[in-house]
Coordinates of C-alpha atoms in Angstrom, one line a residue:
M9 CA 66.1 154.1 161.5
N10 CA 67.1 153.1 165.1
R11 CA 69.3 156.2 165.1
L12 CA 66.5 158.2 163.9
R13 CA 64.7 157.1 166.8
T14 CA 66.8 158.4 169.2
Y15 CA 66.0 162.2 167.9
V16 CA 62.1 162.0 168.0
P17 CA 59.9 161.7 170.8
P18 CA 58.5 158.1 171.8
W19 CA 54.9 158.8 170.5
L20 CA 56.4 159.4 167.0
H21 CA 58.2 156.0 167.0
D22 CA 55.2 154.1 165.5
W23 CA 54.8 156.7 162.7
L24 CA 58.4 156.2 161.5
D25 CA 57.9 153.1 160.0
I26 CA 55.3 154.8 157.8
V27 CA 56.6 158.1 157.4
V28 CA 60.2 157.4 156.3
P29 CA 59.3 154.9 153.6
A30 CA 56.7 157.3 152.2
V31 CA 59.0 160.1 152.0
Q32 CA 61.7 158.0 150.3
I33 CA 59.1 156.8 147.8
L34 CA 58.0 160.3 147.1
L35 CA 61.7 161.3 146.4
I36 CA 62.1 158.3 144.2
V37 CA 59.0 159.2 142.2
L38 CA 60.3 162.9 142.1
A39 CA 63.7 161.7 140.9
A40 CA 62.1 159.6 138.1
V41 CA 60.1 162.5 136.8
F42 CA 62.9 164.9 136.8
L43 CA 65.1 162.4 134.9
Y44 CA 62.5 161.6 132.2
R45 CA 62.0 165.5 131.7
T46 CA 65.6 166.0 131.3
L47 CA 66.2 163.3 129.0
R48 CA 63.0 164.0 127.1
R49 CA 64.2 167.6 126.6
I50 CA 67.6 166.5 125.5
L51 CA 66.2 164.0 122.9
R52 CA 63.9 166.8 121.5
R53 CA 66.8 169.1 121.0
A54 CA 68.8 166.4 119.4
G55 CA 66.0 165.7 117.4
E56 CA 65.6 169.3 116.2
H57 CA 69.2 169.7 115.6
Y58 CA 69.7 166.5 113.4
Q59 CA 66.2 166.7 111.9
W60 CA 64.8 163.2 113.2
P61 CA 61.5 162.5 111.9
L62 CA 58.5 162.3 114.4
D63 CA 58.0 158.7 113.9
M64 CA 61.2 157.9 115.3
M65 CA 61.1 160.3 118.2
V66 CA 58.0 158.9 119.7
P67 CA 59.0 155.4 120.2
V68 CA 62.3 156.2 121.4
T69 CA 60.8 158.7 124.1
G70 CA 57.9 155.6 125.1
V71 CA 61.1 153.1 125.6
L72 CA 62.9 155.6 127.7
R73 CA 59.7 156.3 129.7
W74 CA 59.2 152.7 130.5
L75 CA 62.7 152.1 131.3
I76 CA 62.5 154.9 133.9
I77 CA 59.2 153.5 135.2
G78 CA 60.6 150.0 135.8
G79 CA 64.0 151.4 137.5
A80 CA 61.7 153.5 139.9
L81 CA 59.1 150.5 140.4
L82 CA 62.0 148.2 141.6
L83 CA 63.2 150.9 144.0
V84 CA 59.8 151.5 145.3
L85 CA 59.4 147.8 146.1
E86 CA 62.7 147.6 147.6
R87 CA 61.6 150.6 150.0
L88 CA 58.3 148.7 150.8
G89 CA 60.4 145.7 152.1
V90 CA 60.4 143.3 149.0
S91 CA 63.4 141.0 149.0
A92 CA 66.2 141.9 146.8
S93 CA 66.8 138.3 145.8
V94 CA 63.0 138.2 144.8
L95 CA 63.6 141.3 142.9
W96 CA 66.7 140.2 141.2
T97 CA 65.0 136.8 140.3
A98 CA 62.1 138.7 138.7
F99 CA 64.6 140.8 136.7
T100 CA 66.5 137.8 135.5
G101 CA 63.3 136.3 134.5
F102 CA 62.0 139.3 132.4
A103 CA 65.7 139.8 130.8
A104 CA 65.3 136.2 129.7
V105 CA 62.0 136.5 128.0
G106 CA 63.3 139.9 126.6
A107 CA 66.0 138.3 125.1
V108 CA 64.1 135.5 123.4
A109 CA 61.7 138.1 121.9
F110 CA 64.7 140.0 120.8
F111 CA 65.8 137.1 118.5
A112 CA 62.5 136.4 117.8
A113 CA 61.8 140.0 116.3
W114 CA 65.5 140.6 114.9
S115 CA 64.4 141.3 111.7
V116 CA 62.0 144.0 112.8
L117 CA 64.7 145.4 115.4
S118 CA 67.0 145.6 112.6
N119 CA 64.8 147.9 110.8
L120 CA 64.4 150.0 113.7
F121 CA 68.2 150.2 114.3
C122 CA 68.9 151.1 110.7
A123 CA 66.3 153.6 110.7
L124 CA 68.4 155.4 113.6
L125 CA 71.4 155.0 111.3
I126 CA 69.9 156.4 108.2
V127 CA 68.6 159.3 110.3
S128 CA 71.8 160.0 112.2
V129 CA 74.2 159.5 109.2
G130 CA 71.9 161.3 106.5
P131 CA 72.7 159.6 103.3
F132 CA 69.8 161.0 101.9
R133 CA 66.6 163.1 102.9
L134 CA 62.8 163.6 102.1
G135 CA 62.6 164.9 98.7
D136 CA 65.7 163.3 97.4
Y137 CA 65.7 160.9 94.1
I138 CA 67.7 157.8 95.0
E139 CA 68.2 154.4 93.4
V140 CA 68.9 151.2 95.4
L141 CA 71.3 149.0 93.8
D142 CA 72.5 145.5 94.4
T143 CA 75.6 146.5 92.5
A144 CA 76.9 149.5 91.0
E145 CA 76.5 148.0 87.5
K146 CA 73.0 146.8 87.7
P147 CA 69.6 149.0 87.8
G148 CA 67.7 149.0 90.9
S149 CA 64.6 150.6 92.5
K150 CA 64.3 154.3 91.5
G151 CA 62.3 156.8 93.0
R152 CA 61.8 160.2 95.1
V153 CA 62.0 159.7 99.0
V154 CA 58.4 160.6 100.3
D155 CA 58.6 159.1 103.6
M156 CA 60.9 157.5 106.0
N157 CA 59.6 155.7 109.4
L158 CA 60.8 153.0 111.7
L159 CA 60.3 150.0 109.2
Y160 CA 60.1 151.3 105.4
I161 CA 61.6 153.8 103.3
T162 CA 58.7 155.0 100.8
L163 CA 59.8 155.9 97.2
E164 CA 57.4 157.3 94.6
E165 CA 58.6 155.7 91.1
F166 CA 59.2 158.2 88.3
G167 CA 59.7 157.7 84.4
D168 CA 61.0 159.9 81.7
H169 CA 58.4 162.6 82.1
G170 CA 58.2 162.7 85.9
A171 CA 56.5 160.8 88.7
T172 CA 54.3 157.7 87.8
G173 CA 52.6 157.8 91.4
A174 CA 53.4 154.1 92.1
L175 CA 54.7 153.7 95.9
M176 CA 57.6 151.3 96.8
Q177 CA 58.1 150.3 100.6
I178 CA 61.7 149.2 101.0
P179 CA 62.7 147.8 104.2
N180 CA 65.4 150.1 106.1
A181 CA 67.8 147.3 106.5
L182 CA 67.7 146.5 102.9
V183 CA 68.6 150.3 101.9
F184 CA 71.3 150.3 104.4
Q185 CA 72.8 147.1 103.1
R186 CA 72.8 148.3 99.5
V187 CA 74.5 150.8 97.1
V188 CA 72.4 154.0 96.9
R189 CA 72.7 156.4 94.1
R190 CA 71.5 159.9 95.1
W191 CA 70.1 162.7 93.3
H192 CA 69.8 165.9 95.5
G193 CA 66.3 167.4 95.0
V194 CA 66.3 167.2 91.1
P195 CA 65.3 164.0 89.3
P196 CA 67.9 162.3 87.0
Q197 CA 67.7 163.1 83.5
K198 CA 67.7 160.4 80.7
A199 CA 70.4 161.1 78.2
E200 CA 69.0 162.0 74.8
P201 CA 70.3 160.2 71.9
A202 CA 71.8 162.1 69.1
P203 CA 69.6 163.1 66.3
A204 CA 69.9 161.3 63.1
A205 CA 70.3 164.1 60.9
A206 CA 73.1 165.4 62.9
A207 CA 74.9 162.1 62.7
D208 CA 74.3 162.0 58.8
A209 CA 75.8 165.5 58.4
T210 CA 79.1 164.4 60.5
A211 CA 79.4 161.4 58.3
P212 CA 82.2 161.5 55.9
A213 CA 81.2 161.9 52.2
A214 CA 81.5 159.0 49.9

């Protein structure tokens, strides 16, 4: 700032304390807007490529927006003369509160994280018929995947003659931790028992 005063007329010295911070704040805001739009465009293209559901893209974009706003706000406060120690104290306080909230909402956050893994890895898709098993030998929850969001996988139950219409909501973390049997687009068919007449015909004569 002092070096800049040597290159401007004396009557502009009083304006430098206003103009220079204002220009710096404007540059910070423009950089934040550019960064947000660039990252949002990258996320949108990644979502189209990997077929991420809209229910997942909206909160991810919201978290990204608030992170950029928070970072830009800290830089603006620093340009306005707020002490760095005050900013650091406020940041550590918010971080501590965020850590406590993180552990308090761990079950919800685990479902969010498992939703990202399910969508990115793609063990099944909308319209597939799946069965969620405790083990490979025991029967489990079976149905057609009709919805996937950040908390639940919704299955439409089906019987021997098609869907029954009942819906099951299974937490994403539970689906991710269990054995999943999958039928791609076609419901599993129940094995037909052999007709009694055919069994009698194949029996040896007395």
